[in-house]
PDB file of N, CA and C in Angstrom:
ATOM      1  N   UNK A   1    -191.106 -55.998   8.890  1.00 53.00           N
ATOM      2  CA  UNK A   1    -191.398 -54.873   8.005  1.00 53.00           C
ATOM      3  C   UNK A   1    -191.622 -53.600   8.825  1.00 53.00           C
ATOM      4  N   UNK A   2    -190.755 -52.641   8.650  1.00 55.00           N
ATOM      5  CA  UNK A   2    -190.855 -51.415   9.416  1.00 55.00           C
ATOM      6  C   UNK A   2    -191.845 -50.461   8.771  1.00 55.00           C
ATOM      7  N   UNK A   3    -192.400 -49.592   9.576  1.00 56.00           N
ATOM      8  CA  UNK A   3    -193.384 -48.641   9.071  1.00 56.00           C
ATOM      9  C   UNK A   3    -192.695 -47.538   8.272  1.00 56.00           C
ATOM     10  N   UNK A   4    -191.480 -47.202   8.676  1.00 58.00           N
ATOM     11  CA  UNK A   4    -190.767 -46.144   7.975  1.00 58.00           C
ATOM     12  C   UNK A   4    -189.852 -46.741   6.919  1.00 58.00           C
ATOM     13  N   UNK A   5    -189.570 -45.956   5.894  1.00 60.00           N
ATOM     14  CA  UNK A   5    -188.680 -46.426   4.832  1.00 60.00           C
ATOM     15  C   UNK A   5    -187.290 -45.840   5.043  1.00 60.00           C
ATOM     16  N   UNK A   6    -186.282 -46.703   5.009  1.00 55.00           N
ATOM     17  CA  UNK A   6    -184.918 -46.222   5.157  1.00 55.00           C
ATOM     18  C   UNK A   6    -184.349 -45.925   3.776  1.00 55.00           C
ATOM     19  N   UNK A   7    -183.373 -45.031   3.667  1.00 55.00           N
ATOM     20  CA  UNK A   7    -182.734 -44.715   2.390  1.00 55.00           C
ATOM     21  C   UNK A   7    -182.110 -45.970   1.775  1.00 55.00           C
ATOM     22  N   UNK A   8    -182.081 -46.056   0.448  1.00 56.00           N
ATOM     23  CA  UNK A   8    -181.531 -47.229  -0.249  1.00 56.00           C
ATOM     24  C   UNK A   8    -180.142 -47.635   0.251  1.00 56.00           C
ATOM     25  N   UNK A   9    -179.268 -46.670   0.492  1.00 58.00           N
ATOM     26  CA  UNK A   9    -177.910 -47.002   0.937  1.00 58.00           C
ATOM     27  C   UNK A   9    -177.939 -47.706   2.279  1.00 58.00           C
ATOM     28  N   UNK A  10    -178.714 -47.172   3.212  1.00 54.00           N
ATOM     29  CA  UNK A  10    -178.797 -47.765   4.542  1.00 54.00           C
ATOM     30  C   UNK A  10    -179.467 -49.136   4.472  1.00 54.00           C
ATOM     31  N   UNK A  11    -180.539 -49.227   3.668  1.00 55.00           N
ATOM     32  CA  UNK A  11    -181.257 -50.488   3.532  1.00 55.00           C
ATOM     33  C   UNK A  11    -180.348 -51.549   2.911  1.00 55.00           C
ATOM     34  N   UNK A  12    -179.612 -51.154   1.892  1.00 56.00           N
ATOM     35  CA  UNK A  12    -178.703 -52.082   1.234  1.00 56.00           C
ATOM     36  C   UNK A  12    -177.641 -52.567   2.206  1.00 56.00           C
ATOM     37  N   UNK A  13    -177.195 -51.658   3.048  1.00 57.00           N
ATOM     38  CA  UNK A  13    -176.193 -52.010   4.053  1.00 57.00           C
ATOM     39  C   UNK A  13    -176.770 -53.060   4.992  1.00 57.00           C
ATOM     40  N   UNK A  14    -177.997 -52.859   5.414  1.00 55.00           N
ATOM     41  CA  UNK A  14    -178.646 -53.810   6.314  1.00 55.00           C
ATOM     42  C   UNK A  14    -178.788 -55.174   5.636  1.00 55.00           C
ATOM     43  N   UNK A  15    -179.127 -55.168   4.352  1.00 54.00           N
ATOM     44  CA  UNK A  15    -179.279 -56.422   3.617  1.00 54.00           C
ATOM     45  C   UNK A  15    -177.933 -57.141   3.528  1.00 54.00           C
ATOM     46  N   UNK A  16    -176.870 -56.376   3.300  1.00 51.00           N
ATOM     47  CA  UNK A  16    -175.549 -56.989   3.150  1.00 51.00           C
ATOM     48  C   UNK A  16    -175.060 -57.604   4.455  1.00 51.00           C
ATOM     49  N   UNK A  17    -175.624 -57.144   5.578  1.00 54.00           N
ATOM     50  CA  UNK A  17    -175.208 -57.707   6.860  1.00 54.00           C
ATOM     51  C   UNK A  17    -176.145 -58.828   7.296  1.00 54.00           C
ATOM     52  N   UNK A  18    -177.079 -59.184   6.423  1.00 56.00           N
ATOM     53  CA  UNK A  18    -177.949 -60.306   6.733  1.00 56.00           C
ATOM     54  C   UNK A  18    -179.368 -59.893   7.074  1.00 56.00           C
ATOM     55  N   UNK A  19    -179.620 -58.582   7.162  1.00 56.00           N
ATOM     56  CA  UNK A  19    -180.960 -58.123   7.476  1.00 56.00           C
ATOM     57  C   UNK A  19    -181.737 -57.900   6.179  1.00 56.00           C
ATOM     58  N   UNK A  20    -182.776 -58.697   5.985  1.00 53.00           N
ATOM     59  CA  UNK A  20    -183.566 -58.516   4.768  1.00 53.00           C
ATOM     60  C   UNK A  20    -184.626 -57.456   5.027  1.00 53.00           C
ATOM     61  N   UNK A  21    -184.238 -56.191   4.930  1.00 49.00           N
ATOM     62  CA  UNK A  21    -185.123 -55.086   5.260  1.00 49.00           C
ATOM     63  C   UNK A  21    -185.547 -54.356   3.995  1.00 49.00           C
ATOM     64  N   UNK A  22    -186.848 -54.290   3.768  1.00 48.00           N
ATOM     65  CA  UNK A  22    -187.384 -53.579   2.616  1.00 48.00           C
ATOM     66  C   UNK A  22    -186.695 -53.981   1.326  1.00 48.00           C
ATOM     67  N   UNK A  23    -186.415 -55.255   1.189  1.00 48.00           N
ATOM     68  CA  UNK A  23    -185.698 -55.740   0.008  1.00 48.00           C
ATOM     69  C   UNK A  23    -186.405 -55.326  -1.278  1.00 48.00           C
ATOM     70  N   UNK A  24    -187.747 -55.422  -1.279  1.00 48.00           N
ATOM     71  CA  UNK A  24    -188.503 -55.112  -2.489  1.00 48.00           C
ATOM     72  C   UNK A  24    -188.457 -53.640  -2.854  1.00 48.00           C
ATOM     73  N   UNK A  25    -188.053 -52.804  -1.903  1.00 52.00           N
ATOM     74  CA  UNK A  25    -188.143 -51.370  -2.140  1.00 52.00           C
ATOM     75  C   UNK A  25    -186.796 -50.738  -2.451  1.00 52.00           C
ATOM     76  N   UNK A  26    -185.783 -51.576  -2.679  1.00 55.00           N
ATOM     77  CA  UNK A  26    -184.472 -51.036  -3.038  1.00 55.00           C
ATOM     78  C   UNK A  26    -184.327 -51.054  -4.560  1.00 55.00           C
ATOM     79  N   UNK A  27    -184.284 -49.860  -5.142  1.00 59.00           N
ATOM     80  CA  UNK A  27    -184.159 -49.763  -6.592  1.00 59.00           C
ATOM     81  C   UNK A  27    -183.050 -48.779  -6.951  1.00 59.00           C
ATOM     82  N   UNK A  28    -182.414 -49.019  -8.104  1.00 58.00           N
ATOM     83  CA  UNK A  28    -181.463 -48.017  -8.582  1.00 58.00           C
ATOM     84  C   UNK A  28    -182.218 -47.066  -9.508  1.00 58.00           C
ATOM     85  N   UNK A  29    -181.507 -46.210 -10.213  1.00 60.00           N
ATOM     86  CA  UNK A  29    -182.147 -45.204 -11.059  1.00 60.00           C
ATOM     87  C   UNK A  29    -182.932 -45.847 -12.211  1.00 60.00           C
ATOM     88  N   UNK A  30    -182.604 -47.107 -12.517  1.00 62.00           N
ATOM     89  CA  UNK A  30    -183.304 -47.798 -13.595  1.00 62.00           C
ATOM     90  C   UNK A  30    -184.395 -48.727 -13.072  1.00 62.00           C
ATOM     91  N   UNK A  31    -184.729 -48.556 -11.767  1.00 56.00           N
ATOM     92  CA  UNK A  31    -185.740 -49.393 -11.138  1.00 56.00           C
ATOM     93  C   UNK A  31    -185.354 -50.865 -11.106  1.00 56.00           C
ATOM     94  N   UNK A  32    -184.056 -51.143 -11.060  1.00 56.00           N
ATOM     95  CA  UNK A  32    -183.599 -52.519 -10.920  1.00 56.00           C
ATOM     96  C   UNK A  32    -183.361 -52.803  -9.445  1.00 56.00           C
ATOM     97  N   UNK A  33    -183.592 -54.033  -9.050  1.00 54.00           N
ATOM     98  CA  UNK A  33    -183.383 -54.395  -7.651  1.00 54.00           C
ATOM     99  C   UNK A  33    -181.898 -54.342  -7.290  1.00 54.00           C
ATOM    100  N   UNK A  34    -181.590 -53.708  -6.159  1.00 58.00           N
ATOM    101  CA  UNK A  34    -180.204 -53.622  -5.707  1.00 58.00           C
ATOM    102  C   UNK A  34    -179.927 -54.567  -4.544  1.00 58.00           C
ATOM    103  N   UNK A  35    -180.963 -54.944  -3.823  1.00 51.00           N
ATOM    104  CA  UNK A  35    -180.785 -55.731  -2.609  1.00 51.00           C
ATOM    105  C   UNK A  35    -180.028 -57.026  -2.893  1.00 51.00           C
ATOM    106  N   UNK A  36    -180.431 -57.740  -3.926  1.00 51.00           N
ATOM    107  CA  UNK A  36    -179.805 -59.018  -4.223  1.00 51.00           C
ATOM    108  C   UNK A  36    -178.339 -58.833  -4.599  1.00 51.00           C
ATOM    109  N   UNK A  37    -178.070 -57.878  -5.493  1.00 49.00           N
ATOM    110  CA  UNK A  37    -176.695 -57.653  -5.947  1.00 49.00           C
ATOM    111  C   UNK A  37    -175.804 -57.229  -4.791  1.00 49.00           C
ATOM    112  N   UNK A  38    -176.283 -56.273  -3.987  1.00 50.00           N
ATOM    113  CA  UNK A  38    -175.494 -55.789  -2.864  1.00 50.00           C
ATOM    114  C   UNK A  38    -175.339 -56.865  -1.808  1.00 50.00           C
ATOM    115  N   UNK A  39    -176.385 -57.652  -1.606  1.00 50.00           N
ATOM    116  CA  UNK A  39    -176.331 -58.704  -0.609  1.00 50.00           C
ATOM    117  C   UNK A  39    -175.335 -59.780  -0.991  1.00 50.00           C
ATOM    118  N   UNK A  40    -175.304 -60.155  -2.266  1.00 51.00           N
ATOM    119  CA  UNK A  40    -174.381 -61.193  -2.711  1.00 51.00           C
ATOM    120  C   UNK A  40    -172.938 -60.712  -2.608  1.00 51.00           C
ATOM    121  N   UNK A  41    -172.722 -59.449  -2.942  1.00 51.00           N
ATOM    122  CA  UNK A  41    -171.371 -58.895  -2.862  1.00 51.00           C
ATOM    123  C   UNK A  41    -170.970 -58.677  -1.409  1.00 51.00           C
ATOM    124  N   UNK A  42    -171.961 -58.508  -0.553  1.00 50.00           N
ATOM    125  CA  UNK A  42    -171.666 -58.289   0.860  1.00 50.00           C
ATOM    126  C   UNK A  42    -170.907 -56.997   1.082  1.00 50.00           C
ATOM    127  N   UNK A  43    -171.315 -55.933   0.386  1.00 49.00           N
ATOM    128  CA  UNK A  43    -170.643 -54.655   0.517  1.00 49.00           C
ATOM    129  C   UNK A  43    -170.649 -54.176   1.959  1.00 49.00           C
ATOM    130  N   UNK A  44    -169.516 -53.684   2.438  1.00 52.00           N
ATOM    131  CA  UNK A  44    -169.405 -53.202   3.811  1.00 52.00           C
ATOM    132  C   UNK A  44    -170.196 -51.928   4.017  1.00 52.00           C
ATOM    133  N   UNK A  45    -170.581 -51.686   5.270  1.00 54.00           N
ATOM    134  CA  UNK A  45    -171.327 -50.486   5.591  1.00 54.00           C
ATOM    135  C   UNK A  45    -170.349 -49.401   6.005  1.00 54.00           C
ATOM    136  N   UNK A  46    -170.282 -48.295   5.235  1.00 51.00           N
ATOM    137  CA  UNK A  46    -169.312 -47.273   5.597  1.00 51.00           C
ATOM    138  C   UNK A  46    -169.871 -46.282   6.585  1.00 51.00           C
TER     139      UNK A  46
END
């Protein structure tokens, strides 16, 4: 658990590559969790 918070896009990218970073703190505009969805899809990091 890092002291600083990374932006959702960067955090999601880390999750998709296998890094479970700030998973609980990734939300979309509707406050839904994005980490699980992005992680399962394995979206590439651009």
